[in-house]
Amino acid sequence: MARMNLAQWLEHIERQHPSAIELGLERVREVARRMSLERPAAQVVTVAGTNGKGSTVAFVEAIARAAGWKVGAYTSPHLSRYNERVRIDGEEASDEALAAAFAAVEAARGDVPLTYFEYGTLAALWLFQRASLDLAVLEVGLGGRLDAVNLVDPDVAVITTVDIDHTDWLGADREAIGREKAGIARAWKPLVLGEVTAPSSVLAHAYAIGAGVIQLGNDFFHEPVGEGRWRWREVGAELELPDPQLAAPVQRTNAATAIAALRALPHSPPESAYAAGVAAARLPGRLQSFDRGEVEVVVDVAHNPQAARELAAWLRARPAAAGTAAVLAVLADKDAAAIVEPLAAEIARWHLAGLEGARGQDVDAFAARLEGTAAAGGSRDPGVAAALARALEAAPSGGRVLVFGSFLTAAAALEVLHSGR
């Protein structure tokens, strides 16, 4: 195959499998064997969950780097560039490194079909294995048990939250979804749970294989201790920490879960690294705020009912003087009405937008799915950029525009906001 640049490789791998998603480890495990992929780092943390995965990875990465460790982080999806998915020592992988990694995957796979995500996972692991990492932090793409990331045996597994999402693949209720996510746990290794009310299926699986559960509200805790400060504690130890730069009260929970995961490693960072890492963690598209004259624009990747509930709680705690308008664009396979419902009382005006792509939908089809909700009468625009422009034009001084609904929605808004349009 002729030498290709990163853009050409991404086009190529999009065409190589008839399905965007095909869960199962047999194909990807065989290619990993051919590539001689073994441990991607001296220690590994794998993170699954319905929400909070990316933020928890960011906290684990930042704390470990504050300890002086060389860290690789693999996340998905990306917002602006594919390179965001693979970070080594705090830097995104270069186009050239990713192209070389995809070439290695292609050379090994032969006639084995791989999905886009499976290509990306194998490429990240190939890069990590060559980087002499102290720690690899791997974010599950979908579910856990059959996700390509589950090729790797983690030293610590993390499940941030379990809620209703991806029901076509994972099951219709929290118990079924939890069972899939619990598949990242390993026998006699720690399993950190970032919510107080984990499904019984998660606990049952951990018990069955002998995984050691470390659960929020039972084994570790967090609480405020004053303006801009909070405390993480477990039996016999506590840490006083600054508030994360990432907005929203839920980020303390994500940071607390990351701390529990790092302290559960066979070799954990020194206590001095935790405060510095919590303060240093950054992640775009998580209640990311911009000023546009006298109007605040907030961009968030929230794309399921649980995330919408967290958004609603944040809006109630931080009301805008002249109210909040929403720009909403949701993928066709999501329960859009259930995303709107928790926010109905917090949003004064709705602006609906269409999304392109295989999972997208035009704005009229989207509006039809919202019939009977508070957003049903919202304005309609073909894309996020136009809807955001309309919302800003209508927003009063002291108002806020919240843009959310999917990673694609956030990415489109950030492109506009960073360009100054």
Coordinates of C-alpha atoms in Angstrom, one line a residue:
M1 CA 0.0 0.0 0.0
A2 CA 1.3 3.4 -0.9
R3 CA 2.5 5.7 1.9
M4 CA -0.5 7.7 3.2
N5 CA -0.9 10.7 5.5
L6 CA -3.2 10.7 8.5
A7 CA -6.2 12.1 6.6
Q8 CA -5.9 9.4 4.0
W9 CA -5.6 6.7 6.7
L10 CA -8.7 7.9 8.4
E11 CA -10.6 7.8 5.2
H12 CA -9.3 4.3 4.6
I13 CA -10.2 2.8 7.9
E14 CA -13.7 4.3 7.7
R15 CA -14.2 2.1 4.7
Q16 CA -12.9 -1.2 6.0
H17 CA -15.8 -2.5 8.0
P18 CA -19.5 -2.6 7.0
S19 CA -20.6 -1.6 10.5
A20 CA -19.5 1.4 12.5
I21 CA -19.8 -0.8 15.6
E22 CA -19.2 -4.5 16.0
L23 CA -18.6 -5.6 19.5
G24 CA -16.4 -8.6 20.2
L25 CA -12.7 -9.3 20.9
E26 CA -11.8 -12.2 18.6
R27 CA -10.9 -10.2 15.5
V28 CA -9.0 -7.4 17.3
R29 CA -7.3 -9.9 19.7
E30 CA -5.9 -11.8 16.7
V31 CA -4.5 -8.7 15.1
A32 CA -3.0 -7.6 18.4
R33 CA -1.3 -11.1 18.6
R34 CA 0.2 -10.6 15.1
M35 CA 1.4 -7.1 16.2
S36 CA 3.1 -8.6 19.3
L37 CA 1.1 -6.1 21.5
E38 CA 1.6 -6.9 25.1
R39 CA 1.6 -4.5 28.0
P40 CA 1.2 -0.8 26.8
A41 CA 2.8 0.5 30.1
A42 CA 4.2 -0.6 33.4
Q43 CA 0.8 0.1 35.0
V44 CA -2.7 0.3 33.3
V45 CA -6.0 1.9 34.4
T46 CA -9.0 1.2 32.3
V47 CA -12.1 3.5 32.6
A48 CA -15.6 2.7 31.6
G49 CA -18.9 4.3 32.4
T50 CA -22.0 6.1 30.9
N51 CA -20.7 9.6 31.8
G52 CA -17.5 11.1 33.3
K53 CA -15.1 8.8 31.5
G54 CA -13.2 11.5 29.7
S55 CA -13.0 13.7 32.8
T56 CA -11.8 10.9 35.0
V57 CA -9.1 10.0 32.5
A58 CA -8.0 13.6 32.5
F59 CA -7.7 13.6 36.2
V60 CA -5.8 10.3 36.3
E61 CA -3.4 11.6 33.6
A62 CA -2.8 15.0 35.2
I63 CA -2.1 13.6 38.7
A64 CA 0.2 10.9 37.3
R65 CA 2.1 13.5 35.3
A66 CA 2.3 15.8 38.3
A67 CA 4.1 12.9 40.0
G68 CA 6.7 12.9 37.1
W69 CA 5.3 9.8 35.4
K70 CA 5.3 9.3 31.7
V71 CA 1.7 8.8 30.8
G72 CA -0.2 7.6 27.8
A73 CA -4.0 8.4 27.5
Y74 CA -6.4 7.0 25.0
T75 CA -9.8 8.6 24.7
S76 CA -12.7 8.9 22.3
P77 CA -14.4 10.5 20.6
H78 CA -12.4 13.6 19.6
L79 CA -13.8 17.1 19.2
S80 CA -11.6 18.8 16.7
R81 CA -8.7 16.5 15.6
Y82 CA -8.3 12.7 15.7
N83 CA -4.9 13.3 17.4
E84 CA -6.8 14.3 20.6
R85 CA -7.5 10.6 21.1
V86 CA -3.9 9.6 21.7
R87 CA -1.7 11.6 24.2
I88 CA 1.8 10.7 25.3
D89 CA 3.4 12.7 28.0
G90 CA 0.8 15.4 27.7
E91 CA 1.2 15.8 23.9
E92 CA -1.2 14.7 21.2
A93 CA 0.3 12.1 18.9
S94 CA 1.6 13.6 15.7
D95 CA 0.1 12.9 12.3
E96 CA 3.2 11.0 11.3
A97 CA 3.2 8.8 14.4
L98 CA -0.5 8.0 13.9
A99 CA 0.0 7.2 10.2
A100 CA 2.9 4.9 11.1
A101 CA 0.7 3.2 13.7
F102 CA -2.1 2.7 11.3
A103 CA 0.3 1.2 8.7
A104 CA 1.5 -1.3 11.4
V105 CA -2.1 -2.3 12.0
E106 CA -2.8 -2.6 8.3
A107 CA 0.3 -4.8 7.7
A108 CA -0.8 -7.1 10.5
R109 CA -4.5 -7.5 9.9
G110 CA -4.4 -9.3 6.6
D111 CA -8.0 -10.1 5.7
V112 CA -9.3 -9.5 9.3
P113 CA -12.0 -6.8 9.2
L114 CA -11.6 -4.1 11.8
T115 CA -13.9 -1.2 12.8
Y116 CA -12.7 2.4 13.0
F117 CA -12.5 2.2 16.8
E118 CA -10.6 -1.1 16.6
Y119 CA -8.0 0.3 14.2
G120 CA -7.6 3.3 16.6
T121 CA -7.3 1.2 19.7
L122 CA -4.6 -1.1 18.2
A123 CA -2.8 2.0 16.8
A124 CA -2.8 3.6 20.3
L125 CA -1.5 0.5 22.0
W126 CA 1.2 0.1 19.4
L127 CA 2.4 3.7 20.1
F128 CA 2.1 3.3 23.8
Q129 CA 4.1 0.0 23.8
R130 CA 7.0 1.9 22.1
A131 CA 7.0 4.9 24.5
S132 CA 8.2 3.2 27.7
L133 CA 5.3 4.5 29.7
D134 CA 4.9 4.5 33.5
L135 CA 1.1 4.5 33.1
A136 CA -1.5 4.0 30.4
V137 CA -5.0 5.3 30.9
L138 CA -7.5 3.7 28.5
E139 CA -11.0 4.9 28.0
V140 CA -13.6 2.3 26.9
G141 CA -15.4 3.3 23.7
L142 CA -18.7 1.4 24.3
G143 CA -19.8 -0.8 27.1
G144 CA -16.7 -2.7 28.4
R145 CA -16.8 -6.5 28.2
L146 CA -16.7 -6.6 24.3
D147 CA -15.0 -3.3 23.7
A148 CA -11.6 -3.3 22.0
V149 CA -9.9 -1.6 25.0
N150 CA -10.7 -4.7 27.0
L151 CA -7.9 -6.5 25.2
V152 CA -5.6 -5.1 27.9
D153 CA -5.6 -6.5 31.5
P154 CA -5.7 -3.4 33.7
D155 CA -4.2 -3.1 37.2
V156 CA -7.2 -1.1 38.2
A157 CA -10.6 -0.9 36.5
V158 CA -12.9 2.1 36.9
I159 CA -16.6 2.4 36.3
T160 CA -17.6 6.0 36.7
T161 CA -21.4 5.8 36.4
V162 CA -24.0 3.5 34.9
D163 CA -27.1 4.9 33.3
I164 CA -29.3 4.4 30.2
D165 CA -27.5 4.9 26.9
H166 CA -26.6 2.8 23.9
T167 CA -29.5 0.4 24.7
D168 CA -29.3 -1.3 21.3
W169 CA -25.9 -2.6 22.2
L170 CA -25.8 -2.8 26.0
G171 CA -29.4 -3.6 27.2
A172 CA -32.5 -1.7 28.2
D173 CA -31.8 -1.1 31.9
R174 CA -29.0 -0.3 34.4
E175 CA -28.6 -3.9 35.4
A176 CA -27.9 -5.1 31.9
I177 CA -25.7 -2.1 31.1
G178 CA -23.8 -2.5 34.3
R179 CA -23.2 -6.2 33.5
E180 CA -21.5 -5.1 30.2
K181 CA -19.4 -2.4 31.9
A182 CA -18.3 -4.7 34.7
G183 CA -16.6 -6.9 32.0
I184 CA -13.4 -4.7 32.3
A185 CA -12.9 -5.9 35.9
R186 CA -10.2 -8.5 36.5
A187 CA -9.9 -11.3 39.1
W188 CA -8.3 -10.2 42.3
K189 CA -7.6 -6.7 41.0
P190 CA -9.3 -3.4 42.3
L191 CA -12.5 -2.2 40.7
V192 CA -13.3 1.4 41.5
L193 CA -16.9 2.5 41.4
G194 CA -17.6 6.3 41.0
E195 CA -21.2 6.3 42.2
V196 CA -22.9 5.4 45.5
T197 CA -25.7 3.3 43.9
A198 CA -23.9 1.0 41.5
P199 CA -26.2 -1.7 39.9
S200 CA -26.2 -5.0 41.7
S201 CA -25.0 -6.7 38.5
V202 CA -21.7 -4.8 38.8
L203 CA -21.2 -5.9 42.4
A204 CA -22.3 -9.5 41.7
H205 CA -19.8 -9.8 38.8
A206 CA -17.0 -8.3 41.0
Y207 CA -17.8 -10.8 43.8
A208 CA -17.9 -13.7 41.3
I209 CA -14.4 -13.1 40.0
G210 CA -12.8 -11.9 43.2
A211 CA -12.3 -8.3 42.1
G212 CA -11.8 -5.9 45.1
V213 CA -14.6 -3.2 45.0
I214 CA -13.6 0.3 46.1
Q215 CA -16.8 2.3 46.0
L216 CA -17.7 6.0 46.5
G217 CA -19.7 6.5 49.7
N218 CA -18.4 3.2 51.2
D219 CA -14.7 3.1 50.8
F220 CA -13.8 6.6 49.7
F221 CA -15.6 10.0 50.2
H222 CA -15.4 13.6 49.2
E223 CA -16.8 16.7 50.9
P224 CA -16.4 20.5 50.7
V225 CA -14.2 22.1 53.3
G226 CA -14.5 25.8 52.4
E227 CA -14.6 28.1 49.4
G228 CA -12.8 26.5 46.5
R229 CA -11.5 23.5 48.6
W230 CA -12.7 20.0 49.2
R231 CA -11.5 16.9 51.0
W232 CA -10.9 13.3 49.6
R233 CA -10.7 10.7 52.3
E234 CA -10.7 7.0 53.0
V235 CA -10.1 5.1 56.2
G236 CA -6.8 6.2 57.6
A237 CA -6.0 8.9 55.0
E238 CA -7.3 12.2 53.7
L239 CA -6.2 14.8 51.2
E240 CA -7.3 18.5 51.1
L241 CA -7.5 19.6 47.5
P242 CA -8.3 22.7 45.3
D243 CA -11.5 22.7 43.2
P244 CA -11.0 21.3 39.7
Q245 CA -10.7 23.9 36.9
L246 CA -13.3 21.7 35.1
A247 CA -16.7 23.2 36.0
A248 CA -19.7 21.4 37.6
P249 CA -20.0 19.8 41.0
V250 CA -19.8 16.4 39.4
Q251 CA -16.1 17.0 38.6
R252 CA -15.3 16.6 42.3
T253 CA -16.7 13.1 42.0
N254 CA -14.7 12.4 38.9
A255 CA -11.6 13.7 40.6
A256 CA -12.3 11.6 43.7
T257 CA -12.8 8.5 41.6
A258 CA -9.5 9.2 39.7
I259 CA -7.7 9.5 43.1
A260 CA -9.1 6.3 44.3
A261 CA -8.0 4.5 41.2
L262 CA -4.4 5.9 41.4
R263 CA -4.2 5.0 45.1
A264 CA -5.3 1.4 44.3
L265 CA -2.4 0.9 41.9
P266 CA 0.5 -1.4 43.0
H267 CA 2.7 1.7 42.8
S268 CA 0.7 4.9 43.4
P269 CA 1.8 8.5 43.1
P270 CA 3.1 10.4 46.1
E271 CA 0.6 12.5 48.0
S272 CA 2.2 15.7 46.8
A273 CA 1.0 15.0 43.2
Y274 CA -2.8 14.9 43.9
A275 CA -3.5 18.6 44.5
A276 CA -1.2 19.7 41.6
G277 CA -2.9 17.2 39.3
V278 CA -6.4 18.1 40.2
A279 CA -5.7 21.8 39.6
A280 CA -3.9 21.0 36.3
A281 CA -6.6 18.8 34.6
R282 CA -8.2 20.3 31.5
L283 CA -10.7 18.9 29.0
P284 CA -12.5 20.8 26.3
G285 CA -16.3 20.7 25.9
R286 CA -17.2 20.1 29.5
L287 CA -19.1 23.2 30.6
Q288 CA -16.6 25.2 28.6
S289 CA -17.4 28.9 28.9
F290 CA -16.9 31.8 26.4
D291 CA -17.9 35.5 26.6
R292 CA -19.7 37.0 23.6
G293 CA -20.2 40.6 24.6
E294 CA -22.7 40.5 27.5
V295 CA -23.7 36.9 26.8
E296 CA -22.1 33.8 28.2
V297 CA -21.8 30.8 25.9
V298 CA -21.4 27.4 27.5
V299 CA -20.5 24.3 25.5
D300 CA -21.0 20.8 26.9
V301 CA -20.9 17.3 25.4
A302 CA -23.9 16.1 27.4
H303 CA -25.7 13.6 25.2
N304 CA -27.9 11.3 27.4
P305 CA -30.4 11.7 30.2
Q306 CA -28.0 11.3 33.1
A307 CA -25.8 14.1 31.7
A308 CA -28.8 16.2 31.1
R309 CA -29.7 15.9 34.8
E310 CA -26.2 17.0 35.8
L311 CA -26.6 20.0 33.4
A312 CA -29.9 20.9 35.0
A313 CA -28.4 20.8 38.5
W314 CA -25.5 23.1 37.3
L315 CA -28.0 25.6 35.8
R316 CA -30.0 25.7 39.0
A317 CA -26.9 26.4 41.0
R318 CA -25.7 29.1 38.7
P319 CA -28.6 30.9 37.1
A320 CA -28.0 33.5 34.4
A321 CA -29.3 37.0 35.2
A322 CA -31.4 37.1 32.0
G323 CA -32.1 33.4 31.6
T324 CA -30.6 30.6 29.6
A325 CA -31.3 29.6 26.0
A326 CA -30.3 26.2 24.6
V327 CA -28.9 25.2 21.2
L328 CA -29.7 21.5 20.9
A329 CA -28.6 18.9 18.3
V330 CA -28.8 15.2 19.1
L331 CA -27.9 12.1 17.1
A332 CA -30.8 10.1 15.7
D333 CA -30.1 7.0 17.9
K334 CA -30.4 9.0 21.2
D335 CA -33.6 9.5 23.3
A336 CA -33.9 13.2 22.6
A337 CA -37.1 13.7 24.6
A338 CA -35.5 12.1 27.7
I339 CA -32.5 14.6 27.3
V340 CA -34.9 17.6 27.1
E341 CA -37.1 16.6 30.1
P342 CA -34.7 17.3 33.0
L343 CA -33.8 20.7 31.5
A344 CA -37.3 21.9 30.7
A345 CA -37.7 24.2 33.7
E346 CA -34.2 25.7 33.3
I347 CA -34.3 26.7 29.6
A348 CA -36.2 29.8 28.5
R349 CA -35.8 29.4 24.7
W350 CA -34.8 26.4 22.5
H351 CA -32.9 26.5 19.2
L352 CA -32.9 23.2 17.4
A353 CA -30.2 22.1 14.8
G354 CA -29.6 19.2 12.5
L355 CA -26.5 17.1 12.4
E356 CA -24.8 15.5 9.4
G357 CA -23.3 12.0 9.2
A358 CA -24.4 8.4 9.4
R359 CA -26.0 8.9 12.8
G360 CA -27.2 12.5 12.2
Q361 CA -30.6 13.7 11.3
D362 CA -32.0 16.9 9.7
V363 CA -33.6 19.5 11.9
D364 CA -37.2 18.7 10.8
A365 CA -36.9 15.0 11.7
F366 CA -35.3 16.0 15.0
A367 CA -38.1 18.5 15.8
A368 CA -40.7 15.8 15.1
R369 CA -39.0 13.5 17.7
L370 CA -39.4 16.3 20.2
E371 CA -43.2 16.6 19.9
G372 CA -44.8 17.0 23.3
T373 CA -41.6 18.3 24.9
A374 CA -40.6 21.8 26.1
A375 CA -38.3 22.1 23.1
A376 CA -40.9 21.2 20.4
G377 CA -41.6 24.8 19.4
G378 CA -37.9 25.8 19.2
S379 CA -36.5 27.6 16.2
R380 CA -35.0 25.3 13.5
D381 CA -31.7 25.7 11.7
P382 CA -29.9 23.1 9.4
G383 CA -26.7 23.1 11.5
V384 CA -25.2 24.1 14.9
A385 CA -23.4 27.2 13.6
A386 CA -26.6 28.8 12.3
A387 CA -28.5 27.9 15.4
L388 CA -25.8 29.4 17.6
A389 CA -25.8 32.6 15.6
R390 CA -29.6 32.8 15.9
A391 CA -29.4 32.2 19.7
L392 CA -26.7 34.8 20.2
E393 CA -28.7 37.4 18.2
A394 CA -31.8 36.8 20.3
A395 CA -30.0 36.6 23.7
P396 CA -30.4 39.6 26.0
S397 CA -27.6 41.2 27.9
G398 CA -26.8 39.1 30.9
G399 CA -28.2 35.9 29.3
R400 CA -26.6 32.6 28.6
V401 CA -26.6 30.3 25.6
L402 CA -26.0 26.6 26.4
V403 CA -24.9 24.4 23.5
F404 CA -25.2 20.6 24.0
G405 CA -26.5 17.3 22.7
S406 CA -23.6 15.4 21.3
F407 CA -19.8 15.5 20.8
L408 CA -20.5 16.6 17.2
T409 CA -22.7 19.5 18.5
A410 CA -19.9 20.6 20.9
A411 CA -17.3 20.3 18.2
A412 CA -19.3 22.5 15.8
A413 CA -19.9 25.1 18.4
L414 CA -16.2 25.2 19.5
E415 CA -15.1 25.6 15.9
V416 CA -17.3 28.7 15.6
L417 CA -16.3 30.1 19.0
H418 CA -12.5 29.6 18.6
S419 CA -12.7 31.2 15.1
G420 CA -14.2 34.3 16.6
R421 CA -17.2 34.2 14.2

